[in-house]
Coordinates of C-alpha atoms and ligand atoms in Angstrom, one line a residue:
X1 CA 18.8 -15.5 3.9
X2 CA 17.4 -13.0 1.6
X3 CA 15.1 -10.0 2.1
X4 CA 13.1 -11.8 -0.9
X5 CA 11.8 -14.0 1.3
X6 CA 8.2 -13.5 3.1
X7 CA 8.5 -12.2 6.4
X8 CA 6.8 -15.3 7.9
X9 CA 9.6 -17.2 6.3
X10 CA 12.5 -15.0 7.5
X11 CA 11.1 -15.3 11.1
X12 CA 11.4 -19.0 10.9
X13 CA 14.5 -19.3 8.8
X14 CA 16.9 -15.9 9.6
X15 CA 19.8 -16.5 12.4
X16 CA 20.5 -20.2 12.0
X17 CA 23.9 -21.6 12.8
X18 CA 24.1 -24.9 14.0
X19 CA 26.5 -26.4 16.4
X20 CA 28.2 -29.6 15.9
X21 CA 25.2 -31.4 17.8
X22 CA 22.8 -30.2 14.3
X23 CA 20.0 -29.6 16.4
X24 CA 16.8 -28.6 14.3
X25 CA 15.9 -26.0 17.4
X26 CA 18.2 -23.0 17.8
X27 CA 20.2 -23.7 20.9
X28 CA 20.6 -21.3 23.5
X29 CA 23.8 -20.9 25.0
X30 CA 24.7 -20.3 28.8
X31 CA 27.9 -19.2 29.0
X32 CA 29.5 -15.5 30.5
X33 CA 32.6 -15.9 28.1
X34 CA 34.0 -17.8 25.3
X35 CA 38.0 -19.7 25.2
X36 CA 40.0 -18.9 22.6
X37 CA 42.6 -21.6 21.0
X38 CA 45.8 -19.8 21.5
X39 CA 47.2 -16.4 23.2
X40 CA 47.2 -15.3 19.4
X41 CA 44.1 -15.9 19.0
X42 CA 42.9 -14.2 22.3
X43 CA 44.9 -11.4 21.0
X44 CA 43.1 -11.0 17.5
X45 CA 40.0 -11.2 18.8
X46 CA 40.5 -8.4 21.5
X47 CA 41.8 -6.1 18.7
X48 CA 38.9 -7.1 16.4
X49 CA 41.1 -8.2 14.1
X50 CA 39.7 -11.5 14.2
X51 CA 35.4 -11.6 14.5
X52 CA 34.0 -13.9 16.8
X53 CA 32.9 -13.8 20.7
X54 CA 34.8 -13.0 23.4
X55 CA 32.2 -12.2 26.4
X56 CA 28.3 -12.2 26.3
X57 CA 27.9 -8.2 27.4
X58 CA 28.9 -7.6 23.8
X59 CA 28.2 -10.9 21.9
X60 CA 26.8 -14.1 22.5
X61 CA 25.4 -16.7 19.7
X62 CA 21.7 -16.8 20.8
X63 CA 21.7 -13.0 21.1
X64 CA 23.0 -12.6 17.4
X65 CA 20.3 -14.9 16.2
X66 CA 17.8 -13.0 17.7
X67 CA 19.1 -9.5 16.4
X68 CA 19.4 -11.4 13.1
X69 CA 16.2 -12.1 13.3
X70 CA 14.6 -9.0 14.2
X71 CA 16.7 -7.1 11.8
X72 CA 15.9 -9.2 8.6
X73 CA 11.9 -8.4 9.8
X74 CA 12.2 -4.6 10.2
X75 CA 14.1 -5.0 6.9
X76 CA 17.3 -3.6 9.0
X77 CA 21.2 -3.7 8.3
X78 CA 22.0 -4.3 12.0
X79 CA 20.5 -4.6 15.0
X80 CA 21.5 -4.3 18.8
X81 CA 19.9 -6.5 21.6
X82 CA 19.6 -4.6 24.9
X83 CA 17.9 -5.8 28.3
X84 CA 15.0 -3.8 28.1
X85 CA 12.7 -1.1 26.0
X86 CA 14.1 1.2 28.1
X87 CA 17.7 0.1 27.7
X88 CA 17.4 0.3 24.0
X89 CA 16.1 3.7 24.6
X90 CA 19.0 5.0 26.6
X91 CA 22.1 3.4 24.4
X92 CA 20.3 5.0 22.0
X93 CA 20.5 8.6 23.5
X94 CA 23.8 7.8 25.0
X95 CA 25.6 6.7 22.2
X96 CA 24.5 9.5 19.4
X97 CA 24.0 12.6 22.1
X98 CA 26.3 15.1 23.4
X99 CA 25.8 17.5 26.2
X100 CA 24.5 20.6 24.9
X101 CA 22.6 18.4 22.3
X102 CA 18.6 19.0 21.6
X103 CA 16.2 16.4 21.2
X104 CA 12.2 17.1 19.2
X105 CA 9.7 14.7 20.9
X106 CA 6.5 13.9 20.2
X107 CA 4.1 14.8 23.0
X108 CA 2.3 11.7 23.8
X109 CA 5.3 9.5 24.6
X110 CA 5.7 6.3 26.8
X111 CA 5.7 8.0 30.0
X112 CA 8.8 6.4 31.4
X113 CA 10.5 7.7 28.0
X114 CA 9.7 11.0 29.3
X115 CA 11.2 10.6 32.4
X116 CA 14.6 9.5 31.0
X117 CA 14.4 12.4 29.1
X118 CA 13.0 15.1 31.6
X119 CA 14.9 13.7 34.5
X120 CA 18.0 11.9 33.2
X121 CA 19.0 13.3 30.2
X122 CA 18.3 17.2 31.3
X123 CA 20.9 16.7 34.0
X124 CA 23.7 16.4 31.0
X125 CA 22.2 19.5 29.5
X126 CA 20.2 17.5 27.0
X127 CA 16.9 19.4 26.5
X128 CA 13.8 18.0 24.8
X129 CA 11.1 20.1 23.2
X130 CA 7.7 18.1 23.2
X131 CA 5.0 18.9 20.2
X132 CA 1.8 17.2 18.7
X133 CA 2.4 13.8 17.4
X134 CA -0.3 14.7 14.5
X135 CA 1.4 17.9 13.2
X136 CA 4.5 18.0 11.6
X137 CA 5.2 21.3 11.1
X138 CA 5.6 21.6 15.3
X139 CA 8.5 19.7 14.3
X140 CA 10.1 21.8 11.8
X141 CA 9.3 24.8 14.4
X142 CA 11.3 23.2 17.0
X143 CA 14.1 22.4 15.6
X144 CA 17.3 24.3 16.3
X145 CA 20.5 24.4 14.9
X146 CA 21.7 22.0 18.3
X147 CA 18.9 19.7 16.9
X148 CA 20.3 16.1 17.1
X149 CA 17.3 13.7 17.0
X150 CA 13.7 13.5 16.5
X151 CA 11.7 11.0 18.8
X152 CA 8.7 9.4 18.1
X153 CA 5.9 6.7 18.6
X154 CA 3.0 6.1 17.1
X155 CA 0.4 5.1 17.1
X156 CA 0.1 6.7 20.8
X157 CA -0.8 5.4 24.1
X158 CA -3.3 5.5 24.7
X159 CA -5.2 7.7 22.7
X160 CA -3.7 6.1 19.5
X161 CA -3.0 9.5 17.4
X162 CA -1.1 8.5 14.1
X163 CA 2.6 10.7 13.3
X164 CA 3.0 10.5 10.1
X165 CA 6.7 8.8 9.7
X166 CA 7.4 9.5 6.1
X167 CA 6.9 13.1 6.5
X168 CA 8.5 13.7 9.5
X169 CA 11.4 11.7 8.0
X170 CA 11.5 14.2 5.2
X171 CA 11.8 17.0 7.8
X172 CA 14.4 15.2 9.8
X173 CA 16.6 14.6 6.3
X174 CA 15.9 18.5 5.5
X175 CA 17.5 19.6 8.4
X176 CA 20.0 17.0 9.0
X177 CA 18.5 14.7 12.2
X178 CA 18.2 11.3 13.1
X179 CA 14.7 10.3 13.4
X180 CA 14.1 7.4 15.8
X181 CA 10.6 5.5 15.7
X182 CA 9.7 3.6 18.8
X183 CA 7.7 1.0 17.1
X184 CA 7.2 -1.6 20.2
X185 CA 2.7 -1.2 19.9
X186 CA 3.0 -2.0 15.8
X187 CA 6.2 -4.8 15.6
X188 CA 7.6 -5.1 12.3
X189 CA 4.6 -7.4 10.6
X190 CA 2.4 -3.8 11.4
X191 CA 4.6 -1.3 10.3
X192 CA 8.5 -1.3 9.0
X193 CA 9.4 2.5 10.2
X194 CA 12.9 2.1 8.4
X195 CA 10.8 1.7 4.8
X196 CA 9.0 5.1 5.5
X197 CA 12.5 7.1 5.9
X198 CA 13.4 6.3 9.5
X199 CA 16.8 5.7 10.7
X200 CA 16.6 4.2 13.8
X201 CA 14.0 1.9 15.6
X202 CA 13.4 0.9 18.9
X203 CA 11.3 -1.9 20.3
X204 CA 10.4 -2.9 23.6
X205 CA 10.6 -6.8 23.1
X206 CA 8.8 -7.5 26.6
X207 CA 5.9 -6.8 24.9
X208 CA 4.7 -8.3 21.3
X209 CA 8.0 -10.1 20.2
X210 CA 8.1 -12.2 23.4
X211 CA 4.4 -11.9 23.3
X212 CA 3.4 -14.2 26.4
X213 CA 4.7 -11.5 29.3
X214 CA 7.5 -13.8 30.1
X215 CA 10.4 -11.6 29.8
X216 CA 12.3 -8.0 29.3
X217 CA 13.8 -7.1 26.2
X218 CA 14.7 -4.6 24.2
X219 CA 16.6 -4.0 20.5
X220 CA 18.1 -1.0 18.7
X221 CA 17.5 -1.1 14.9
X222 CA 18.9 0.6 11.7
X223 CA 22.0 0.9 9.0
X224 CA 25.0 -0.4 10.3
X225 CA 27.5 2.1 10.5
X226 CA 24.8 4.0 12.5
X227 CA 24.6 1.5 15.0
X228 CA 28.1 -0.3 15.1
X229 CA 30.7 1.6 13.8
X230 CA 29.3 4.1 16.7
X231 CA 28.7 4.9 20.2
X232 CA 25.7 3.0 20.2
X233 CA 27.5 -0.3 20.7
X234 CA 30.3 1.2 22.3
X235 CA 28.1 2.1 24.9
X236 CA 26.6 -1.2 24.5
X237 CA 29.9 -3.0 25.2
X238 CA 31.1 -0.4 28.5
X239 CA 27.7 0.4 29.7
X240 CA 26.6 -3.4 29.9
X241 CA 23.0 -3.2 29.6
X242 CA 22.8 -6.5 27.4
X243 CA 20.0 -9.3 27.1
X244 CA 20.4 -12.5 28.4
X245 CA 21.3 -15.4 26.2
X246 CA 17.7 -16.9 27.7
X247 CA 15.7 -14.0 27.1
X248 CA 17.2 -13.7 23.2
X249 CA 16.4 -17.2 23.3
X250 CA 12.9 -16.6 24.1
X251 CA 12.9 -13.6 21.8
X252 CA 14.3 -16.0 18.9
X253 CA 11.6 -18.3 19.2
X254 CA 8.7 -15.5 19.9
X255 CA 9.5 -14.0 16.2
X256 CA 8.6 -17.5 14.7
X257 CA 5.3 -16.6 15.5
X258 CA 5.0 -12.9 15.7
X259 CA 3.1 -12.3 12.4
X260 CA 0.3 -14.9 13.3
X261 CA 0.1 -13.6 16.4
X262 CA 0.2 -9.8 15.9
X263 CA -2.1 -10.4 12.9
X264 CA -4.7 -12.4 15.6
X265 CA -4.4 -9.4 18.1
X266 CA -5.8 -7.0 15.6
X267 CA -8.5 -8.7 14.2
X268 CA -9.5 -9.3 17.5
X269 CA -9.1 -6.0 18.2
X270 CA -10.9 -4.7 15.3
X271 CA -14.1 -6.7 16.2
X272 CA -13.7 -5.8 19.9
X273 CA -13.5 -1.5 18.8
X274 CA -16.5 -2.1 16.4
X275 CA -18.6 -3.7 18.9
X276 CA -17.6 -0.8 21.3
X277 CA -18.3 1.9 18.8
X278 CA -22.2 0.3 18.4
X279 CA -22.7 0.6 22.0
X280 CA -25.1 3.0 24.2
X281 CA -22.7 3.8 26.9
X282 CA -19.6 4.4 24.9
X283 CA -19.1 7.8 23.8
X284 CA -16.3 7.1 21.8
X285 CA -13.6 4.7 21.3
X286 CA -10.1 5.6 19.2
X287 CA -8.9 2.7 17.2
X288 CA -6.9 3.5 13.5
X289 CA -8.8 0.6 12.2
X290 CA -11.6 1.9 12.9
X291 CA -13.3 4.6 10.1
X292 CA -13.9 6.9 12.5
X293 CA -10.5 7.4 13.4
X294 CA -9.3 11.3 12.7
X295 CA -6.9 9.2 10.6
X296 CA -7.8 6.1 9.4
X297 CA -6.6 7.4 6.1
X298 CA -3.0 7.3 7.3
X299 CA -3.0 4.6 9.5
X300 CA -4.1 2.2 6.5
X301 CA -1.5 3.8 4.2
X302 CA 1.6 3.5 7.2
X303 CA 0.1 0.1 8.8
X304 CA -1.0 -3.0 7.8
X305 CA -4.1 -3.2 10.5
X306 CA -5.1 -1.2 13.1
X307 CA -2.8 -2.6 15.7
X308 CA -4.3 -4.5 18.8
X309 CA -5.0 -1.2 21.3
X310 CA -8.1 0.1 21.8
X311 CA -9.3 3.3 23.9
X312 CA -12.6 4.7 24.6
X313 CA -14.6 6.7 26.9
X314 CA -17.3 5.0 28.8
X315 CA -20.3 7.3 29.8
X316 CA -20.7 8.5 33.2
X317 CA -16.8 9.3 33.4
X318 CA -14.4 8.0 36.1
X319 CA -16.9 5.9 38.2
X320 CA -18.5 4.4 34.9
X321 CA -14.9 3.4 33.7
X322 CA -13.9 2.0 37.7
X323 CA -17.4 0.1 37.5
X324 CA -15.8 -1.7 33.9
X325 CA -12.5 -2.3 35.3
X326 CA -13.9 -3.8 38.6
X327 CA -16.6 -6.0 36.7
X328 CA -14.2 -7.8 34.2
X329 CA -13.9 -11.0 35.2
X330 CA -11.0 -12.6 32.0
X331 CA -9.1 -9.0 31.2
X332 CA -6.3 -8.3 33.7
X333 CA -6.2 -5.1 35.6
X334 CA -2.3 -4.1 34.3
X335 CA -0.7 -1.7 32.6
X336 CA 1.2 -4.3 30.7
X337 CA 0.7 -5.1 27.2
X338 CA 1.6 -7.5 24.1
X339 CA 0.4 -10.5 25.8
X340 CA -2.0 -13.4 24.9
X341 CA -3.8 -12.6 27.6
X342 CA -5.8 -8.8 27.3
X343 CA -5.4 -6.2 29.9
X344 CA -7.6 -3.5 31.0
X345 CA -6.1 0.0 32.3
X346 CA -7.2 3.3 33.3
X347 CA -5.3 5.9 32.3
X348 CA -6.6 9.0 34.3
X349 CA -5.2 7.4 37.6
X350 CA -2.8 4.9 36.6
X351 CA -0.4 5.6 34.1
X352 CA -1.3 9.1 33.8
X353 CA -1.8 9.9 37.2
X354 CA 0.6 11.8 38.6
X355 CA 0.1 14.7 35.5
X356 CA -2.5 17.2 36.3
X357 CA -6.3 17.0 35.0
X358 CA -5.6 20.2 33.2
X359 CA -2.9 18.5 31.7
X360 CA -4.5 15.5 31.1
X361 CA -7.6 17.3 29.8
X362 CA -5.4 19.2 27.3
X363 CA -4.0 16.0 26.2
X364 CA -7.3 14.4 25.3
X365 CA -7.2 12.0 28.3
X366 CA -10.6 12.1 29.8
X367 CA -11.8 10.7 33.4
X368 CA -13.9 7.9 31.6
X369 CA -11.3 6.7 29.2
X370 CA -10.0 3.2 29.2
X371 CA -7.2 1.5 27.3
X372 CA -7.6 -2.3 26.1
X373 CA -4.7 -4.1 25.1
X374 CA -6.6 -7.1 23.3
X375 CA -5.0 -10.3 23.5
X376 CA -5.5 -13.8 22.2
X377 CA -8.6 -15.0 23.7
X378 CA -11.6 -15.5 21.7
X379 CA -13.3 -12.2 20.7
X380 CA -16.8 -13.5 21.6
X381 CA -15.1 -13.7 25.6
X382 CA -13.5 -10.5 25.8
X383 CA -17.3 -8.6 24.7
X384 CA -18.6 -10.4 27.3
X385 CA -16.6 -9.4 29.9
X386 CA -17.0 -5.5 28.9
X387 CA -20.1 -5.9 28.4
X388 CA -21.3 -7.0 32.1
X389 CA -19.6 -3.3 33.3
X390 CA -20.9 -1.5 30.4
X391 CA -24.5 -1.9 31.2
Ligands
PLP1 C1 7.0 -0.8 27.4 C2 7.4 0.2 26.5 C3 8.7 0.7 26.6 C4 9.7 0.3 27.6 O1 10.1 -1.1 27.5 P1 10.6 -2.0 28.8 O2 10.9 -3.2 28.1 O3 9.5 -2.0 29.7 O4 11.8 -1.3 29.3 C5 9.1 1.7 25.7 N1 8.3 2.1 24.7 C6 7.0 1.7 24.6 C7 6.1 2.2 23.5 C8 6.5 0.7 25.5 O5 5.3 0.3 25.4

């Protein structure tokens, strides 16, 4: 398949190859390991002289569909399948990281991201250096010569500040670093981070490429001798945190219809944040689509909507935003998101609860905010259901 195809296409049509049984579904197989036809043929595989499978923790046939897949929609050379987000994360660090290596993060990170970092990585003598998502030349400031990677996410959770990932890609090329875009909030039909000068992505699959909250996932994106001819898949391959056949499988068939469904989230959300911003007890709600957004400018020239999360800070503070959570009736109360069905959260004492309220103060995370992750349900439904706590 060719990258001149539409991305809806290449969803459908990347990563075919049909067994002998023709099937018009892709067909998922269950096996640990694959038989070869001879001991010479055993033997030409282990020394990669031959391609082909040999045991699922480094290849199986539904899993390579899947990467296929996903690569030819971020417009990738290659693309590595891992268990989780937070797998993908890890090989990541693990394979292109020394000790005594430095990482430049952005401040407003998946929390759990941080914690790999601050309480993982630190223990090898990896130190990270957090600094504003919004201001590039923090970046450049941090930086020092043992400078091996910039990390990044955007937009943020769940204040959803924009980084600007063609400049900070200039930076990282100026200097000589990798930068690697954590792109699980946007998918690929959103935003194509490799485009904008990045050279690695990372997606947490569990969320909008399975898209139903069925399953963990995760997948390592970028140019192929970054990611294969490396100690990413080499950690891949000894480490063994690989996806399941099944959950590439579900994976496979989510990406048929990612763009519909991403494209459904956002105008959902859209209509849900301008509804929010009209009403008397919001005092503000953050959403790139919206114009209002610090940068809406740069959201609409990175992204191709506004994404499907919405924050914003419900009068009357904490017991305002608790009476909202406790009156929704359709939303679920989870921290979960990229599902058809939309969740409610509140950040102060959930997901950014155990940092202080000075900290969370100086990071723009007030008492009455709340974070919607709008799902599939008719936008109409989800108003209502906001609506009976917001008055
Ligand atoms: C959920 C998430 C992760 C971690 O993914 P898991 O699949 O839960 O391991 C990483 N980054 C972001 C932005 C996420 O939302």
């Amino acid at each position: 398949m060719t990258n001149k195809l539409d991305p809806q296409t290449l969803a459908i049509h990347t990563g075919i190859h049909r067994s002998q049984f023709n099937e018009h579904s892709e067909a998922l197989f269950l096996t640990s390991s694959f038989v070869f036809d001879s001991a010479a043929q055993a033997a030409a595989r282990f020394s990669g002289q031959e391609p082909g499978n040999i045991y699922s923790r480094f290849t199986n046939p539904t899993v390579t569909a899947m990467q296929e897949r996903l690569a030819a929609l971020e417009g990738a050379e290659a693309c590595i399948a891992t268990a989780t987000g937070m797998a993908a994360i890890t090989a990541c660090v693990m394979g292109l990281l020394s000790s005594g290596d430095h990482i430049v993060a952005s401040r407003s990170l998946f929390g759990t991201t941080v914690g790999l970092f601050n309480n993982i990585l630190n223990r090898f003598n990896i130190e990270t250096t957090y600094v504003s998502a919004t201001d590039p030349s923090e970046w450049q400031a941090a930086a020092k010569a043992n400078t091996k990677l910039f990390f990044m996410e955007t937009p943020s959770n769940p204040l959803t500040e924009i980084s600007d990932i063609a400049a900070l890609a200039k930076i990282a090329k100026q200097i000589g670093v990798l930068l690697v875009v954590d792109n699980s909030f946007c998918t690929p039909i959103v935003q194509q981070p490799l485009k904008l000068g990045a050279d690695i992505v990372i997606h947490s699959a569990t969320k909008y490429l399975d898209g139903q909250g069925r399953i963990l996932g995760g997948a390592i994106l970028g140019k192929r001798d970054l990611l294969m001819d490396s100690e990413i898949f080499r950690f891949l391959r000894t480490g063994g945190p690989a996806l399941s056949a099944f959950n590439a499988w579900i994976i496979l068939k989510g990406l048929e219809t990612l763009s519909i469904r991403v494209k459904a989230h956002s105008e959902h959300a859209l209509e849900v944040a301008r509804w929010l911003e009209a009403h008397p007890n919001v005092v503000r709600v953050f959403y790139p689509g919206l114009p209002s957004h610090p940068q809406h400018a740069l959201a609409m020239r990175q992204q191709s909507t506004g994404g499907s999360i919405v924050s914003f800070e419900a009068k009357g503070g904490k017991e305002a935003a608790w009476r909202i959570v406790d009156s929704v009736r359709l939303l679920s109360i989870t921290a979960n998101l990229g599902d058809t069905k939309s969740t409610i959260t509140h950040p102060a004492t959930t997901t950014h609860g155990r940092i202080s309220q000075e900290a969370r103060a100086a990071a723009g995370i007030s008492d009455g905010l709340l974070r919607i992750a709008v799902g599939l349900e008719a936008p109409e439904d989800i108003k209502h259901d906001l609506a009976r706590g917001l008055q």
